[in-house]
Amino acid sequence: MSRQILVTGATGAVGRQVASQLLEAGAGVRALTRGTADLPSAVEGVRGDLSRPGSLDGAAEGVEAVFLVWPFASVEGLEPVLRTAAGHARRVVYLSSAAVRDHEREAERLIARSGLEWTILRPHAFAANTLRWAEQIRARGVVRGPYGRAAMSPVHERDIAAVAVRALTRDGHAGAVYELTGPHSLTQAEQARVIGEVIGEPVHWEEAPAQDARREMLARGWPAEVVDGILSAQAEMAGGPAPVTATVEQVTGSGARTFRAWVAEHAHAFRRRDHRADGPLPAGRPPR
Ligand SMILES: NC(=O)c1ccc[n+]([C@@H]2O[C@H](COP(=O)([O-])OP(=O)(O)OC[C@H]3O[C@@H](n4cnc5c(N)ncnc54)[C@H](OP(=O)(O)O)[C@@H]3O)[C@@H](O)[C@H]2O)c1
């Protein structure tokens, strides 16, 4: 029987890739989801909500390893989840963050004390974050925001997943903390430019005062401390290039994918709909 691995966050940017790469590697995949997720048919879906007590009861039975996404800004409820996991599984791979905010540091500490073999992944900004710009790029060929000079080394979610799959299925990764980046440091304005180059339509960065961005995020209902945290991190990132690590290549044997390659895979999300050969016509335009 193939090894069974429990994937949490399996509908998310990284978890979805972890599930499909585990299947390719011949492992059995059980996914904990809150809803009726659209997952590959070979994945065994199990209903569960990590914010509720007992969420892993049953789901962890018979699994060898757990891929853990903890999508909350607090570790409340994490200890019982780890206890259940440790009662069944041997390993846990936790998707932390290079920012290592307080709750992530605390989660890492609890995981290290859980009795499970653990591996911590600390990715930098996901390339997939730029999908948040897609609507304004499609509408106006512009990304308006603060700190266009903020630099990051966007990492492809498939590379994060490839590292996770190695750590979930092979020996030699216990106790490792992997800081994961893409291969290049790019400012936000440069990322916008690369998107334009790949889709063949110019995309410009339009600098907006930080106060405007703050007001917009607050109006969307984001808590003030989260908004201020984002803006002060971006201000800091404008101070120079972002770090680049060789960890993806060291762990997987393949170099980290470029941001340009990520955009090429997602170009349809950024192209104006009326430029897509296969896409729907924009609203209001009569069919020919
Ligand atoms: N975005 C970045 O640049 C970045 C960088 C470093 C680290 N990270 C970390 O990576 C993790 C994923 O980040 P993301 O924002 O990109 O997430 P995402 O792709 O939106 O995925 C979040 C996942 O968590 C699941 N989820 C949410 N609430 C849940 C609950 N109560 N019970 C069970 N599952 C739940 C979601 O499933 P359903 O909604 O389908 O139930 C979804 O599969 C986060 O912990 C984040 O801090 C992100």
mmCIF file of C-alpha atoms and ligand atoms in Angstrom:
data_model
loop_
_atom_site.group_PDB
_atom_site.id
_atom_site.type_symbol
_atom_site.label_atom_id
_atom_site.label_comp_id
_atom_site.label_asym_id
_atom_site.label_seq_id
_atom_site.Cartn_x
_atom_site.Cartn_y
_atom_site.Cartn_z
ATOM 1 C CA MET A 1 0.000 0.000 0.000
ATOM 2 C CA SER A 2 1.318 3.493 -0.840
ATOM 3 C CA ARG A 3 2.186 5.917 1.947
ATOM 4 C CA GLN A 4 -0.736 8.068 2.985
ATOM 5 C CA ILE A 5 -0.066 11.768 3.554
ATOM 6 C CA LEU A 6 -2.486 14.305 5.017
ATOM 7 C CA VAL A 7 -2.442 17.672 3.233
ATOM 8 C CA THR A 8 -4.047 20.681 4.893
ATOM 9 C CA GLY A 9 -4.646 23.848 2.850
ATOM 10 C CA ALA A 10 -5.011 21.599 -0.210
ATOM 11 C CA THR A 11 -7.126 24.186 -2.036
ATOM 12 C CA GLY A 12 -4.479 26.898 -1.520
ATOM 13 C CA ALA A 13 -1.652 28.087 -3.738
ATOM 14 C CA VAL A 14 0.947 25.740 -2.247
ATOM 15 C CA GLY A 15 -1.212 22.941 -0.799
ATOM 16 C CA ARG A 16 -2.829 22.246 -4.181
ATOM 17 C CA GLN A 17 0.620 21.742 -5.692
ATOM 18 C CA VAL A 18 1.739 19.588 -2.760
ATOM 19 C CA ALA A 19 -1.258 17.290 -3.304
ATOM 20 C CA SER A 20 -0.665 16.897 -7.035
ATOM 21 C CA GLN A 21 3.113 16.421 -6.712
ATOM 22 C CA LEU A 22 2.596 13.788 -3.989
ATOM 23 C CA LEU A 23 0.269 11.889 -6.335
ATOM 24 C CA GLU A 24 2.926 12.088 -9.071
ATOM 25 C CA ALA A 25 5.467 10.720 -6.570
ATOM 26 C CA GLY A 26 3.175 7.729 -5.945
ATOM 27 C CA ALA A 27 1.983 8.686 -2.461
ATOM 28 C CA GLY A 28 -1.615 8.463 -1.292
ATOM 29 C CA VAL A 29 -3.128 11.872 -0.513
ATOM 30 C CA ARG A 30 -5.835 12.728 1.983
ATOM 31 C CA ALA A 31 -6.893 16.382 1.952
ATOM 32 C CA LEU A 32 -8.553 18.167 4.851
ATOM 33 C CA THR A 33 -10.974 20.745 3.429
ATOM 34 C CA ARG A 34 -13.766 22.914 4.782
ATOM 35 C CA GLY A 35 -15.967 22.707 1.722
ATOM 36 C CA THR A 36 -16.582 20.630 -1.341
ATOM 37 C CA ALA A 37 -13.184 21.291 -2.828
ATOM 38 C CA ASP A 38 -12.379 20.746 -6.454
ATOM 39 C CA LEU A 39 -9.468 18.321 -6.008
ATOM 40 C CA PRO A 40 -7.977 15.620 -8.250
ATOM 41 C CA SER A 41 -10.148 12.486 -8.138
ATOM 42 C CA ALA A 42 -7.265 10.433 -6.710
ATOM 43 C CA VAL A 43 -7.261 12.627 -3.586
ATOM 44 C CA GLU A 44 -9.312 11.401 -0.641
ATOM 45 C CA GLY A 45 -11.180 14.482 0.654
ATOM 46 C CA VAL A 46 -12.008 14.694 4.363
ATOM 47 C CA ARG A 47 -14.167 17.498 5.781
ATOM 48 C CA GLY A 48 -12.569 19.477 8.604
ATOM 49 C CA ASP A 49 -11.972 22.976 9.906
ATOM 50 C CA LEU A 50 -8.657 23.607 11.644
ATOM 51 C CA SER A 51 -10.243 26.315 13.789
ATOM 52 C CA ARG A 52 -12.542 23.737 15.403
ATOM 53 C CA PRO A 53 -11.479 21.304 18.143
ATOM 54 C CA GLY A 54 -10.951 17.715 16.983
ATOM 55 C CA SER A 55 -10.455 18.747 13.365
ATOM 56 C CA LEU A 56 -7.790 16.085 12.767
ATOM 57 C CA ASP A 57 -9.595 13.262 14.589
ATOM 58 C CA GLY A 58 -10.149 10.625 11.966
ATOM 59 C CA ALA A 59 -8.341 12.645 9.280
ATOM 60 C CA ALA A 60 -4.930 11.738 10.727
ATOM 61 C CA GLU A 61 -5.661 8.024 11.091
ATOM 62 C CA GLY A 62 -3.184 5.883 9.187
ATOM 63 C CA VAL A 63 -1.160 8.784 7.800
ATOM 64 C CA GLU A 64 2.603 8.779 7.766
ATOM 65 C CA ALA A 65 3.130 12.525 7.420
ATOM 66 C CA VAL A 66 1.214 15.811 7.569
ATOM 67 C CA PHE A 67 1.653 18.931 5.424
ATOM 68 C CA LEU A 68 0.510 21.687 7.749
ATOM 69 C CA VAL A 69 -0.836 25.066 6.681
ATOM 70 C CA TRP A 70 -1.913 27.107 9.708
ATOM 71 C CA PRO A 71 -3.838 29.990 8.168
ATOM 72 C CA PHE A 72 -4.448 31.933 11.390
ATOM 73 C CA ALA A 73 -2.711 34.864 13.084
ATOM 74 C CA SER A 74 -2.593 33.007 16.407
ATOM 75 C CA VAL A 75 -1.482 29.543 17.562
ATOM 76 C CA GLU A 76 -4.674 29.009 19.544
ATOM 77 C CA GLY A 77 -5.811 25.444 18.849
ATOM 78 C CA LEU A 78 -2.526 24.315 17.331
ATOM 79 C CA GLU A 79 -1.315 22.177 20.240
ATOM 80 C CA PRO A 80 -4.243 19.703 20.141
ATOM 81 C CA VAL A 81 -3.879 19.465 16.367
ATOM 82 C CA LEU A 82 -0.205 18.561 16.800
ATOM 83 C CA ARG A 83 -1.038 16.049 19.536
ATOM 84 C CA THR A 84 -3.497 14.278 17.237
ATOM 85 C CA ALA A 85 -0.994 14.344 14.400
ATOM 86 C CA ALA A 86 1.741 12.927 16.647
ATOM 87 C CA GLY A 87 -0.597 10.091 17.703
ATOM 88 C CA HIS A 88 -0.646 8.809 14.113
ATOM 89 C CA ALA A 89 2.036 10.339 11.913
ATOM 90 C CA ARG A 90 5.815 10.344 12.000
ATOM 91 C CA ARG A 91 6.468 13.655 10.267
ATOM 92 C CA VAL A 92 5.141 17.154 9.865
ATOM 93 C CA VAL A 93 6.166 19.752 7.296
ATOM 94 C CA TYR A 94 4.955 23.216 8.286
ATOM 95 C CA LEU A 95 4.425 26.089 5.839
ATOM 96 C CA SER A 96 5.758 29.009 7.879
ATOM 97 C CA SER A 97 7.010 32.271 6.384
ATOM 98 C CA ALA A 98 10.314 34.085 5.905
ATOM 99 C CA ALA A 99 8.740 36.983 7.798
ATOM 100 C CA VAL A 100 8.540 34.720 10.899
ATOM 101 C CA ARG A 101 5.929 36.867 12.605
ATOM 102 C CA ASP A 102 5.261 36.197 16.289
ATOM 103 C CA HIS A 103 2.554 33.574 15.738
ATOM 104 C CA GLU A 104 4.696 31.783 13.139
ATOM 105 C CA ARG A 105 7.688 31.690 15.483
ATOM 106 C CA GLU A 106 5.432 30.314 18.219
ATOM 107 C CA ALA A 107 3.976 27.709 15.834
ATOM 108 C CA GLU A 108 7.511 26.624 14.883
ATOM 109 C CA ARG A 109 8.364 26.269 18.580
ATOM 110 C CA LEU A 110 5.281 24.123 19.281
ATOM 111 C CA ILE A 111 6.043 21.949 16.254
ATOM 112 C CA ALA A 112 9.639 21.410 17.414
ATOM 113 C CA ARG A 113 8.262 20.180 20.768
ATOM 114 C CA SER A 114 5.526 18.002 19.245
ATOM 115 C CA GLY A 115 7.500 14.766 19.162
ATOM 116 C CA LEU A 116 7.066 14.602 15.381
ATOM 117 C CA GLU A 117 9.986 14.723 12.957
ATOM 118 C CA TRP A 118 9.621 18.248 11.626
ATOM 119 C CA THR A 119 10.703 20.392 8.721
ATOM 120 C CA ILE A 120 9.948 24.114 8.550
ATOM 121 C CA LEU A 121 9.492 25.900 5.226
ATOM 122 C CA ARG A 122 10.007 29.664 5.305
ATOM 123 C CA PRO A 123 9.077 30.951 1.861
ATOM 124 C CA HIS A 124 9.443 34.561 0.783
ATOM 125 C CA ALA A 125 6.601 36.237 -1.176
ATOM 126 C CA PHE A 126 4.687 33.823 -3.397
ATOM 127 C CA ALA A 127 4.775 34.758 -7.098
ATOM 128 C CA ALA A 128 1.035 34.015 -6.952
ATOM 129 C CA ASN A 129 0.513 37.163 -4.838
ATOM 130 C CA THR A 130 0.690 39.203 -8.063
ATOM 131 C CA LEU A 131 -2.646 37.688 -9.111
ATOM 132 C CA ARG A 132 -4.043 40.424 -6.833
ATOM 133 C CA TRP A 133 -2.961 42.899 -9.540
ATOM 134 C CA ALA A 134 -4.708 41.027 -12.346
ATOM 135 C CA GLU A 135 -7.904 43.063 -12.387
ATOM 136 C CA GLN A 136 -6.188 46.476 -12.731
ATOM 137 C CA ILE A 137 -3.738 45.094 -15.297
ATOM 138 C CA ARG A 138 -6.590 43.722 -17.423
ATOM 139 C CA ALA A 139 -8.547 46.972 -17.060
ATOM 140 C CA ARG A 140 -5.815 49.629 -17.462
ATOM 141 C CA GLY A 141 -2.387 48.028 -17.903
ATOM 142 C CA VAL A 142 -1.403 49.598 -14.592
ATOM 143 C CA VAL A 143 -0.547 48.494 -11.086
ATOM 144 C CA ARG A 144 -1.200 51.309 -8.621
ATOM 145 C CA GLY A 145 0.311 50.917 -5.185
ATOM 146 C CA PRO A 146 2.856 52.189 -2.684
ATOM 147 C CA TYR A 147 6.556 51.290 -2.604
ATOM 148 C CA GLY A 148 7.185 50.285 -6.217
ATOM 149 C CA ARG A 149 10.854 50.053 -5.210
ATOM 150 C CA ALA A 150 10.120 47.375 -2.600
ATOM 151 C CA ALA A 151 12.181 44.347 -3.628
ATOM 152 C CA MET A 152 11.299 40.703 -3.120
ATOM 153 C CA SER A 153 12.455 37.391 -4.594
ATOM 154 C CA PRO A 154 9.113 35.870 -5.633
ATOM 155 C CA VAL A 155 9.021 32.104 -5.325
ATOM 156 C CA HIS A 156 6.950 29.798 -7.522
ATOM 157 C CA GLU A 157 4.435 27.803 -5.483
ATOM 158 C CA ARG A 158 5.470 24.634 -7.370
ATOM 159 C CA ASP A 159 9.005 25.026 -6.009
ATOM 160 C CA ILE A 160 7.765 25.429 -2.437
ATOM 161 C CA ALA A 161 5.654 22.310 -2.984
ATOM 162 C CA ALA A 162 8.571 20.379 -4.493
ATOM 163 C CA VAL A 163 10.621 21.039 -1.353
ATOM 164 C CA ALA A 164 7.641 20.047 0.820
ATOM 165 C CA VAL A 165 7.196 16.766 -1.076
ATOM 166 C CA ARG A 166 10.883 15.865 -0.612
ATOM 167 C CA ALA A 167 10.614 16.569 3.124
ATOM 168 C CA LEU A 168 7.322 14.644 3.438
ATOM 169 C CA THR A 169 8.452 11.544 1.588
ATOM 170 C CA ARG A 170 12.213 11.206 2.074
ATOM 171 C CA ASP A 171 14.644 10.972 4.973
ATOM 172 C CA GLY A 172 17.279 13.606 5.638
ATOM 173 C CA HIS A 173 15.104 16.675 6.221
ATOM 174 C CA ALA A 174 14.245 16.294 9.913
ATOM 175 C CA GLY A 175 15.053 19.425 11.900
ATOM 176 C CA ALA A 176 15.696 21.511 8.764
ATOM 177 C CA VAL A 177 14.496 25.107 8.404
ATOM 178 C CA TYR A 178 14.381 25.960 4.699
ATOM 179 C CA GLU A 179 14.277 29.585 3.591
ATOM 180 C CA LEU A 180 12.855 29.517 0.065
ATOM 181 C CA THR A 181 13.091 32.204 -2.612
ATOM 182 C CA GLY A 182 12.906 32.531 -6.346
ATOM 183 C CA PRO A 183 16.169 33.028 -8.260
ATOM 184 C CA HIS A 184 16.048 36.849 -8.573
ATOM 185 C CA SER A 185 15.330 39.925 -6.513
ATOM 186 C CA LEU A 186 12.748 42.101 -8.303
ATOM 187 C CA THR A 187 11.112 45.319 -7.202
ATOM 188 C CA GLN A 188 7.318 45.500 -7.410
ATOM 189 C CA ALA A 189 7.675 47.874 -10.390
ATOM 190 C CA GLU A 190 9.979 45.352 -12.115
ATOM 191 C CA GLN A 191 7.479 42.546 -11.501
ATOM 192 C CA ALA A 192 4.777 44.664 -13.165
ATOM 193 C CA ARG A 193 7.116 45.291 -16.114
ATOM 194 C CA VAL A 194 7.879 41.549 -16.493
ATOM 195 C CA ILE A 195 4.146 40.787 -16.554
ATOM 196 C CA GLY A 196 3.766 43.319 -19.395
ATOM 197 C CA GLU A 197 6.674 41.810 -21.335
ATOM 198 C CA VAL A 198 5.257 38.305 -21.033
ATOM 199 C CA ILE A 199 1.693 39.205 -22.012
ATOM 200 C CA GLY A 200 2.904 41.490 -24.795
ATOM 201 C CA GLU A 201 1.066 44.568 -23.482
ATOM 202 C CA PRO A 202 2.844 47.296 -21.485
ATOM 203 C CA VAL A 203 2.167 47.265 -17.755
ATOM 204 C CA HIS A 204 3.286 50.290 -15.707
ATOM 205 C CA TRP A 205 3.711 50.793 -12.003
ATOM 206 C CA GLU A 206 1.817 53.861 -10.768
ATOM 207 C CA GLU A 207 3.176 54.991 -7.435
ATOM 208 C CA ALA A 208 0.487 55.749 -4.838
ATOM 209 C CA PRO A 209 1.074 57.421 -1.467
ATOM 210 C CA ALA A 210 1.219 54.886 1.370
ATOM 211 C CA GLN A 211 -1.588 56.784 3.116
ATOM 212 C CA ASP A 212 -3.960 56.108 0.149
ATOM 213 C CA ALA A 213 -3.147 52.387 0.278
ATOM 214 C CA ARG A 214 -3.670 52.397 4.041
ATOM 215 C CA ARG A 215 -7.089 54.009 3.653
ATOM 216 C CA GLU A 216 -8.132 51.500 0.969
ATOM 217 C CA MET A 217 -7.051 48.466 3.008
ATOM 218 C CA LEU A 218 -8.831 49.776 6.120
ATOM 219 C CA ALA A 219 -11.967 50.372 4.022
ATOM 220 C CA ARG A 220 -11.801 46.697 2.986
ATOM 221 C CA GLY A 221 -12.075 45.841 6.682
ATOM 222 C CA TRP A 222 -8.478 44.771 7.272
ATOM 223 C CA PRO A 223 -7.336 45.248 10.878
ATOM 224 C CA ALA A 224 -5.153 48.355 11.362
ATOM 225 C CA GLU A 225 -2.232 46.365 12.797
ATOM 226 C CA VAL A 226 -2.195 44.070 9.740
ATOM 227 C CA VAL A 227 -2.316 47.057 7.354
ATOM 228 C CA ASP A 228 0.481 48.858 9.195
ATOM 229 C CA GLY A 229 2.532 45.642 9.296
ATOM 230 C CA ILE A 230 2.238 45.248 5.499
ATOM 231 C CA LEU A 231 3.150 48.873 4.800
ATOM 232 C CA SER A 232 6.119 48.966 7.149
ATOM 233 C CA ALA A 233 7.430 45.669 5.673
ATOM 234 C CA GLN A 234 7.157 47.165 2.177
ATOM 235 C CA ALA A 235 8.925 50.349 3.271
ATOM 236 C CA GLU A 236 11.757 48.207 4.613
ATOM 237 C CA MET A 237 11.930 46.173 1.388
ATOM 238 C CA ALA A 238 12.434 49.399 -0.569
ATOM 239 C CA GLY A 239 15.847 49.723 1.061
ATOM 240 C CA GLY A 240 17.688 47.355 -1.287
ATOM 241 C CA PRO A 241 17.592 43.973 -3.035
ATOM 242 C CA ALA A 242 15.894 41.005 -1.397
ATOM 243 C CA PRO A 243 17.855 37.928 -0.326
ATOM 244 C CA VAL A 244 18.081 35.007 -2.745
ATOM 245 C CA THR A 245 18.756 31.483 -1.449
ATOM 246 C CA ALA A 246 19.845 28.328 -3.297
ATOM 247 C CA THR A 247 17.678 26.099 -1.090
ATOM 248 C CA VAL A 248 15.172 25.011 -3.750
ATOM 249 C CA GLU A 249 18.014 23.697 -5.910
ATOM 250 C CA GLN A 250 19.871 22.159 -2.962
ATOM 251 C CA VAL A 251 16.792 20.207 -1.850
ATOM 252 C CA THR A 252 15.180 19.301 -5.190
ATOM 253 C CA GLY A 253 18.175 19.240 -7.552
ATOM 254 C CA SER A 254 16.464 21.727 -9.897
ATOM 255 C CA GLY A 255 16.989 25.494 -9.918
ATOM 256 C CA ALA A 256 14.145 27.666 -8.652
ATOM 257 C CA ARG A 257 11.747 28.764 -11.397
ATOM 258 C CA THR A 258 11.898 32.407 -12.449
ATOM 259 C CA PHE A 259 9.114 34.935 -11.944
ATOM 260 C CA ARG A 260 8.975 35.246 -15.746
ATOM 261 C CA ALA A 261 8.269 31.505 -16.016
ATOM 262 C CA TRP A 262 5.511 31.821 -13.407
ATOM 263 C CA VAL A 263 3.913 34.703 -15.346
ATOM 264 C CA ALA A 264 4.069 32.714 -18.607
ATOM 265 C CA GLU A 265 2.050 29.949 -16.896
ATOM 266 C CA HIS A 266 -0.518 32.472 -15.630
ATOM 267 C CA ALA A 267 -0.551 34.938 -18.556
ATOM 268 C CA HIS A 268 -4.264 34.319 -19.199
ATOM 269 C CA ALA A 269 -5.067 35.905 -15.815
ATOM 270 C CA PHE A 270 -3.418 39.202 -16.815
ATOM 271 C CA ARG A 271 -4.422 39.536 -20.487
ATOM 272 C CA ARG A 272 -7.347 41.699 -21.478
ATOM 273 C CA ARG A 273 -10.195 39.322 -22.145
ATOM 274 C CA ASP A 274 -10.797 40.702 -25.646
ATOM 275 C CA HIS A 275 -7.183 39.772 -26.530
ATOM 276 C CA ARG A 276 -7.663 36.130 -25.581
ATOM 277 C CA ALA A 277 -8.247 33.815 -28.483
ATOM 278 C CA ASP A 278 -10.060 31.315 -26.280
ATOM 279 C CA GLY A 279 -11.591 33.532 -23.610
ATOM 280 C CA PRO A 280 -15.093 34.863 -23.126
ATOM 281 C CA LEU A 281 -15.993 38.233 -24.685
ATOM 282 C CA PRO A 282 -16.090 41.168 -22.269
ATOM 283 C CA ALA A 283 -19.494 42.080 -20.848
ATOM 284 C CA GLY A 284 -21.482 44.461 -23.036
ATOM 285 C CA ARG A 285 -19.747 43.571 -26.255
ATOM 286 C CA PRO A 286 -22.064 42.008 -28.810
ATOM 287 C CA PRO A 287 -20.990 38.597 -30.111
ATOM 288 C CA ARG A 288 -19.941 38.549 -33.776
HETATM 289 N N1 LIG B 1 1.312 34.626 0.306
HETATM 290 C C1 LIG B 1 2.588 34.718 0.622
HETATM 291 O O1 LIG B 1 3.384 35.469 0.008
HETATM 292 C C2 LIG B 1 3.140 33.880 1.753
HETATM 293 C C3 LIG B 1 4.525 33.920 2.001
HETATM 294 C C4 LIG B 1 5.027 33.133 3.030
HETATM 295 C C5 LIG B 1 4.181 32.325 3.775
HETATM 296 N N2 LIG B 1 2.854 32.304 3.512
HETATM 297 C C6 LIG B 1 1.991 31.432 4.336
HETATM 298 O O2 LIG B 1 1.438 30.408 3.531
HETATM 299 C C7 LIG B 1 0.169 30.017 4.039
HETATM 300 C C8 LIG B 1 -0.841 30.002 2.898
HETATM 301 O O3 LIG B 1 -0.895 31.326 2.438
HETATM 302 P P1 LIG B 1 -1.903 31.920 1.380
HETATM 303 O O4 LIG B 1 -2.411 33.200 1.902
HETATM 304 O O5 LIG B 1 -1.265 31.979 0.054
HETATM 305 O O6 LIG B 1 -3.070 30.874 1.426
HETATM 306 P P2 LIG B 1 -4.027 30.284 0.367
HETATM 307 O O7 LIG B 1 -3.328 29.914 -0.875
HETATM 308 O O8 LIG B 1 -5.176 31.223 0.255
HETATM 309 O O9 LIG B 1 -4.494 28.978 1.116
HETATM 310 C C9 LIG B 1 -5.039 28.944 2.396
HETATM 311 C C10 LIG B 1 -5.525 27.522 2.630
HETATM 312 O O10 LIG B 1 -5.906 27.377 3.997
HETATM 313 C C11 LIG B 1 -7.189 26.749 4.038
HETATM 314 N N3 LIG B 1 -7.935 27.193 5.212
HETATM 315 C C12 LIG B 1 -8.278 28.465 5.536
HETATM 316 N N4 LIG B 1 -8.953 28.461 6.687
HETATM 317 C C13 LIG B 1 -9.058 27.160 7.090
HETATM 318 C C14 LIG B 1 -9.640 26.502 8.203
HETATM 319 N N5 LIG B 1 -10.306 27.197 9.150
HETATM 320 N N6 LIG B 1 -9.547 25.156 8.305
HETATM 321 C C15 LIG B 1 -8.924 24.441 7.336
HETATM 322 N N7 LIG B 1 -8.322 24.997 6.258
HETATM 323 C C16 LIG B 1 -8.401 26.344 6.134
HETATM 324 C C17 LIG B 1 -7.871 27.176 2.765
HETATM 325 O O11 LIG B 1 -8.848 26.220 2.452
HETATM 326 P P3 LIG B 1 -10.380 26.528 2.130
HETATM 327 O O12 LIG B 1 -10.557 28.031 2.160
HETATM 328 O O13 LIG B 1 -10.595 25.920 0.788
HETATM 329 O O14 LIG B 1 -11.104 25.813 3.194
HETATM 330 C C18 LIG B 1 -6.714 27.148 1.770
HETATM 331 O O15 LIG B 1 -6.535 25.842 1.261
HETATM 332 C C19 LIG B 1 -0.196 31.006 5.144
HETATM 333 O O16 LIG B 1 0.004 30.415 6.406
HETATM 334 C C20 LIG B 1 0.775 32.160 4.909
HETATM 335 O O17 LIG B 1 1.131 32.854 6.098
HETATM 336 C C21 LIG B 1 2.313 33.067 2.517
#
